[in-house]
CSV table of C-alpha atoms in Angstrom, one decimal:
chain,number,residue,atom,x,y,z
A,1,UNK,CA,0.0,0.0,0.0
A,2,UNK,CA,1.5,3.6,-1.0
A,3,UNK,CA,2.4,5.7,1.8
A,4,UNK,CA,-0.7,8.7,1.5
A,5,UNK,CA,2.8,11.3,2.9
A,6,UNK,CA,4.4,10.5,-0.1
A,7,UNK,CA,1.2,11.2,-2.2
A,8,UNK,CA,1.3,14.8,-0.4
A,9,UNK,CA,4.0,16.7,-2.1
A,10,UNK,CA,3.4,15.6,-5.2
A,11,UNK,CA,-0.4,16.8,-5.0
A,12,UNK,CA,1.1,20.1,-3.5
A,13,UNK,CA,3.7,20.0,-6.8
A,14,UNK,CA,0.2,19.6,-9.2
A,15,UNK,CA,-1.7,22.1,-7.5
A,16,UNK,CA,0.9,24.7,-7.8
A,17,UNK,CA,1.7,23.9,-11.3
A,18,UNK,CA,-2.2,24.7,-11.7
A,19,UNK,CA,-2.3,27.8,-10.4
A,20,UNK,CA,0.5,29.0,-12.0
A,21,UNK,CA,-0.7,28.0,-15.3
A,22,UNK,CA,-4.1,29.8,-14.6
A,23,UNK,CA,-2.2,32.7,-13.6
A,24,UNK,CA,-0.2,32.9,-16.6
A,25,UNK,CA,-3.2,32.1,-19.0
A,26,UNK,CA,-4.5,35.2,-17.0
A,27,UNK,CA,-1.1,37.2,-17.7
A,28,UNK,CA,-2.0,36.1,-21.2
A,29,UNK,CA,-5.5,37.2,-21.9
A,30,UNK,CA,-4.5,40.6,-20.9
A,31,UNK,CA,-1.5,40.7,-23.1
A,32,UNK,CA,1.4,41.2,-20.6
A,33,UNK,CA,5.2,41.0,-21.4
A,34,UNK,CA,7.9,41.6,-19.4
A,35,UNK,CA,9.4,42.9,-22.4
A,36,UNK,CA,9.0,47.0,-22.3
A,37,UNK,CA,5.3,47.7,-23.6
A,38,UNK,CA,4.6,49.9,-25.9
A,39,UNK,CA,1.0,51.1,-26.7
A,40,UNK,CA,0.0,53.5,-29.8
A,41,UNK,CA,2.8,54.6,-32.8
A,42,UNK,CA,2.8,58.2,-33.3
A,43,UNK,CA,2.9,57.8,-37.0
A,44,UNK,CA,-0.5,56.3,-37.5
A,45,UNK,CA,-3.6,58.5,-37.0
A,46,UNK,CA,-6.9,57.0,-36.9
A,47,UNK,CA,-9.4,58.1,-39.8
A,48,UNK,CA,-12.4,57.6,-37.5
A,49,UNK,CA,-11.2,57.6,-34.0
A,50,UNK,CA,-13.7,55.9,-31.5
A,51,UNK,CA,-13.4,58.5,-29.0
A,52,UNK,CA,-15.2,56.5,-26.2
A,53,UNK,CA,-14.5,55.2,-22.6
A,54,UNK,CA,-14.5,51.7,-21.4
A,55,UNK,CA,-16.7,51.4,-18.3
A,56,UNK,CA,-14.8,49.7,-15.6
A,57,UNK,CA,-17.1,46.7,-14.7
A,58,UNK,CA,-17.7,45.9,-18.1
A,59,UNK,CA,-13.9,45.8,-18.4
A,60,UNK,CA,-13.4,43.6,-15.8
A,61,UNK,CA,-16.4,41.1,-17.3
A,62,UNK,CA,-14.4,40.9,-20.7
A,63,UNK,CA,-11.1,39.9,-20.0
A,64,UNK,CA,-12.4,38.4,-16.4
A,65,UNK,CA,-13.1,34.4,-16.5
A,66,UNK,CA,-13.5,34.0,-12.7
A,67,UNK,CA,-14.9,36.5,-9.6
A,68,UNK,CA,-11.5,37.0,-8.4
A,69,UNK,CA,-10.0,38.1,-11.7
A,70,UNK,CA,-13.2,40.5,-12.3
A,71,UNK,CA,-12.1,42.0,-8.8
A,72,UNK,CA,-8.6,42.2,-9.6
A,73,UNK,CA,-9.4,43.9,-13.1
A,74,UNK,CA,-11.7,46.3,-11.5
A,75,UNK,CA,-9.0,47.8,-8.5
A,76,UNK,CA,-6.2,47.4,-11.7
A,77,UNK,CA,-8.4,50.0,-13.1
A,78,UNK,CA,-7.9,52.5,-10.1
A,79,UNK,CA,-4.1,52.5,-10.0
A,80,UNK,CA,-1.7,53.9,-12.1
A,81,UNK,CA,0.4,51.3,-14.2
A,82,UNK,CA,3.4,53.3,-12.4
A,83,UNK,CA,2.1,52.4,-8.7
A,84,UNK,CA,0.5,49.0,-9.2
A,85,UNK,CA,2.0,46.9,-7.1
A,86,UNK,CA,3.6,44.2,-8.6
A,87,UNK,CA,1.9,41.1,-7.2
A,88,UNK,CA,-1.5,39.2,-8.3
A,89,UNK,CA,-0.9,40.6,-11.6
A,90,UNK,CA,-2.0,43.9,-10.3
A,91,UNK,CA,0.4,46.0,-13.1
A,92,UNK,CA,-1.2,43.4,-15.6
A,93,UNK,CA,-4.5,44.4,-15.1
A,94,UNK,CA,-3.2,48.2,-14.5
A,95,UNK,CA,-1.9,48.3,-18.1
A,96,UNK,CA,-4.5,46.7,-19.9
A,97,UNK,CA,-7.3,49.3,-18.4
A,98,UNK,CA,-4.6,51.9,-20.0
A,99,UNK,CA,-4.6,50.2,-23.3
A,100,UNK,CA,-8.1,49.5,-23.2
A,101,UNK,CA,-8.8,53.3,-22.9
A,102,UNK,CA,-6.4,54.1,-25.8
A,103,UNK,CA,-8.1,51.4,-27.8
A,104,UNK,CA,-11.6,52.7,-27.5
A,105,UNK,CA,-10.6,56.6,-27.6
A,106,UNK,CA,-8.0,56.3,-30.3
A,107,UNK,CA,-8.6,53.2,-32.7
A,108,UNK,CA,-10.0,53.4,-35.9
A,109,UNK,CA,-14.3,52.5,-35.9
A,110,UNK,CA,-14.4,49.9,-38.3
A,111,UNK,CA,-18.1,48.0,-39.4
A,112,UNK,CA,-18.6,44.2,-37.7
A,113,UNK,CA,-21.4,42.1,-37.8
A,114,UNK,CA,-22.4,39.2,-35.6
A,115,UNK,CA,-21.9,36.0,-38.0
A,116,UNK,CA,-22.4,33.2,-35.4
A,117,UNK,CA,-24.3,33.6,-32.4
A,118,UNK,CA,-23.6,30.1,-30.7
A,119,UNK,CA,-20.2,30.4,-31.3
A,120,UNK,CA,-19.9,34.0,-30.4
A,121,UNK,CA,-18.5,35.0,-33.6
A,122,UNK,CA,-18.1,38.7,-35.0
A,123,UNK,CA,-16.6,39.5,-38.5
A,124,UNK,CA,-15.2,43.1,-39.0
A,125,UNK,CA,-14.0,44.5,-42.1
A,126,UNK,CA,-11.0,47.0,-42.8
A,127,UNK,CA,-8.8,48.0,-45.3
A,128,UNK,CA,-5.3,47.0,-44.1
A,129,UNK,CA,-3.6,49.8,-46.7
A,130,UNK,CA,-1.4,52.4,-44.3
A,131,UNK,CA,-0.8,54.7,-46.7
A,132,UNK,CA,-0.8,54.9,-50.5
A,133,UNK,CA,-3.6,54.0,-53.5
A,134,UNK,CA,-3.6,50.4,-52.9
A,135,UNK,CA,-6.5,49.0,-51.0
A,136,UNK,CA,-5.7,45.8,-49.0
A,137,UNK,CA,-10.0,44.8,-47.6
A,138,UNK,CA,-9.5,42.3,-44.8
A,139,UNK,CA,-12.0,40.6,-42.6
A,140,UNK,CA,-11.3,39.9,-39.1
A,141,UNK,CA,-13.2,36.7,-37.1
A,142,UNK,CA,-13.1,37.2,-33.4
A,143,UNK,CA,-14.3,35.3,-30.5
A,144,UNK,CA,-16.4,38.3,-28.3
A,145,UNK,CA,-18.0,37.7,-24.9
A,146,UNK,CA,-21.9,38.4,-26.5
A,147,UNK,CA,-23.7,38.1,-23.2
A,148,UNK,CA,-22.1,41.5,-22.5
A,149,UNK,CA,-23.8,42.9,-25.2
A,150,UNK,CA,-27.9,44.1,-24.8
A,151,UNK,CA,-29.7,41.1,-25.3
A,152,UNK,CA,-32.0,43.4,-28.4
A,153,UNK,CA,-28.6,43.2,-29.9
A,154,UNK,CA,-26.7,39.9,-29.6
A,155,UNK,CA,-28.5,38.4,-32.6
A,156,UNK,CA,-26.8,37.2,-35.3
A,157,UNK,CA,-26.9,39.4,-38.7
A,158,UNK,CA,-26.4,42.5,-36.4
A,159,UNK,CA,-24.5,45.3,-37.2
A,160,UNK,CA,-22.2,47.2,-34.6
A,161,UNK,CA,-18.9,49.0,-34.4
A,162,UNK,CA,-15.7,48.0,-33.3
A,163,UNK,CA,-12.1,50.2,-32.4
A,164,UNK,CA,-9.6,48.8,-34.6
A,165,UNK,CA,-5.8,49.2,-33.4
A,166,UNK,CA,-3.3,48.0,-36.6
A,167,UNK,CA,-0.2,46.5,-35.9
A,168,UNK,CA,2.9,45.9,-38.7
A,169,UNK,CA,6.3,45.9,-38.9
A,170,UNK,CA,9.0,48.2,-40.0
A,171,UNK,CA,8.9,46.6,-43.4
A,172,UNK,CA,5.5,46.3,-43.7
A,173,UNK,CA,4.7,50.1,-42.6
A,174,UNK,CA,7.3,51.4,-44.9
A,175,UNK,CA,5.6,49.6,-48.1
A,176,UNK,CA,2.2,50.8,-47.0
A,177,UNK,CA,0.5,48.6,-45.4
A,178,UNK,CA,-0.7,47.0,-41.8
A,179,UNK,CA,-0.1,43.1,-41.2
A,180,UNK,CA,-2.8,42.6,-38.8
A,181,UNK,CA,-5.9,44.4,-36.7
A,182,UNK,CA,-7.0,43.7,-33.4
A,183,UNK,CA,-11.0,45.1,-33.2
A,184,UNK,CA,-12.6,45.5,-29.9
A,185,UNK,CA,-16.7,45.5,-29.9
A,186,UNK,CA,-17.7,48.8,-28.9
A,187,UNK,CA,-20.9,48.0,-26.8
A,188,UNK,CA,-18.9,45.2,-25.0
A,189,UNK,CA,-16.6,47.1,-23.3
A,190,UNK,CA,-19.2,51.0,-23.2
A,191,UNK,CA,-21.8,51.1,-21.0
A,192,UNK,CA,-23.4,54.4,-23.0
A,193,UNK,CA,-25.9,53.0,-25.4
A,194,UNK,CA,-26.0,56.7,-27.1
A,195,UNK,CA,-22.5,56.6,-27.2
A,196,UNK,CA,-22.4,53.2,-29.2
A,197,UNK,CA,-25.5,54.2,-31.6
A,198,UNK,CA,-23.5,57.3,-32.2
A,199,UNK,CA,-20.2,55.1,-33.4
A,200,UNK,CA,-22.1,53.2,-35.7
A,201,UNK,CA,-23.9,56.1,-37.1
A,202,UNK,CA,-20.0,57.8,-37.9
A,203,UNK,CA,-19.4,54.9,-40.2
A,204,UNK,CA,-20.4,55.0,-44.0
A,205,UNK,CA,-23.1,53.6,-45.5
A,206,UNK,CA,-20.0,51.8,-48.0
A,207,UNK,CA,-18.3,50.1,-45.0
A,208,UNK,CA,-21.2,48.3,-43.9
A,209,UNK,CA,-21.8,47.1,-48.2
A,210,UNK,CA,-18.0,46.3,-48.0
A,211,UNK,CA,-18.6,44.5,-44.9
A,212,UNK,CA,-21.3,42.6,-46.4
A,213,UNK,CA,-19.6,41.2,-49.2
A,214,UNK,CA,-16.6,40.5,-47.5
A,215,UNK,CA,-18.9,38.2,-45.2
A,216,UNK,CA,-20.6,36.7,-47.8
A,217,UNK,CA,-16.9,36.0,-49.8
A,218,UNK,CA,-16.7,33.6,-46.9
A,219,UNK,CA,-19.5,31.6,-47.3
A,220,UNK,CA,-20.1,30.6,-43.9
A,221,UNK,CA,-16.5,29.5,-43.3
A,222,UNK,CA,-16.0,31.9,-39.9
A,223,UNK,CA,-12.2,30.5,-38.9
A,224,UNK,CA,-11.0,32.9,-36.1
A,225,UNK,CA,-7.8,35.2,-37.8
A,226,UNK,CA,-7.6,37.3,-40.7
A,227,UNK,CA,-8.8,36.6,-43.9
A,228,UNK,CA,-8.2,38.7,-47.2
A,229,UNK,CA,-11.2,39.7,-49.4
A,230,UNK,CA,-11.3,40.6,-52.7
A,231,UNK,CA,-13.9,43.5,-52.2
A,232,UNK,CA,-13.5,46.0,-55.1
A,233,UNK,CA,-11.1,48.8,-54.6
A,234,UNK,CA,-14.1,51.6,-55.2
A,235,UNK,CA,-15.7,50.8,-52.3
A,236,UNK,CA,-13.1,49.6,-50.3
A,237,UNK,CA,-11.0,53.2,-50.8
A,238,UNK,CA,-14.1,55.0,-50.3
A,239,UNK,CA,-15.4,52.8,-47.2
A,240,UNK,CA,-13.3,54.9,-44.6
């Protein structure tokens, strides 16, 4: 028979190794690196900047999984990423309320559309060109916390905004163009339903068409990542 005291580290070794990879998953879902962190490129502008506020406990609900990581987002929000103290993740959850609020006040709106409601998928379209004639339409298949939404809206087919930051390389940016775009759902993360209804009103009546036929380019085959489009270049160059 084993001895149960030998059993006992090695459950202590297991739980430990649990929590730790919970934390970092945590660490993860709110983008943190101990490398230096940078936030927004003075060299890009946004065409249509959100110009909106996160509210803090819808915040905490979309990058939260449990209570305790809700609570820990919500007090991160309070402290400057300079004083967060540097345990529970606390300068984690500091820094992603700061990027949070440069996402929704300085990213580009973009047009998205609810494409899968059991899966909790949203497509948004964009044109990935940084500067120059050539238009570069991209769609972009996220996973978004829906329940977050009002429930009149969290149906599938509907239309709603998103704050798009771009990200590229040095290469990349000095040819023209952006290798990827993180959107953020507007009426996930802000609380002020005028405020939403106003951000999709800001948006063209040509984004939402190129939207639209980017979606339907897909034919129902919603992968989460970035998928180029072959929307024409008049309405994508005319869509922002």
């Amino acid at each position: 028979m084993a001895d149960p005291r030998r059993a006992e580290p090695k459950r202590l070794e297991q739980a430990v190794a649990l929590q730790t990879n919970a934390r970092l998953a945590y660490l993860q879902r709110l983008g943190w690196t101990e490398a230096p962190m940078k936030t927004l490129d003075p060299r890009a502008e946004a065409k249509i900047p959100g110009q909106l506020a996160p509210a803090r406990r819808k915040f905490a609900r979309y990058y939260g999984h449990t209570p305790m990581e809700m609570a820990l987002l919500c007090l991160g929000s309070f402290l400057p990423l300079w004083g967060a103290p540097p345990v529970l993740g606390m300068k984690a959850c500091a820094w992603r309320w700061l990027r949070t609020r440069e996402h929704l006040q300085f990213g580009c709106l973009c047009p998205s559309m609810i494409v899968d409601r059991e899966q909790q998928l949203v497509a948004t379209f964009t044109n990935l060109n940084a500067r120059g004639e050539r238009s570069i339409p991209a769609i972009q298949i996220t996973a978004e916390p829906l329940h977050l939404l009002p429930r009149s809206l969290a149906e599938e087919g509907t239309q709603l905004a998103s704050a798009c930051l771009f990200t590229g390389t040095e290469k990349s940016f000095d040819v023209g163009y952006w290798d990827d775009f993180t959107p953020l759902l507007v009426d996930c993360l802000v609380s002020d339903q005028a405020a939403c209804t106003a951000a999709r009103g800001r948006l063209k009546r040509l984004a939402w068409t190129a939207l639209m036929m980017g979606v339907a380019e897909l034919k129902g085959h919603h992968s989460i990542g970035l998928h180029r489009v072959s929307v024409p270049h008049e309405v994508t160059c005319h869509a922002f």
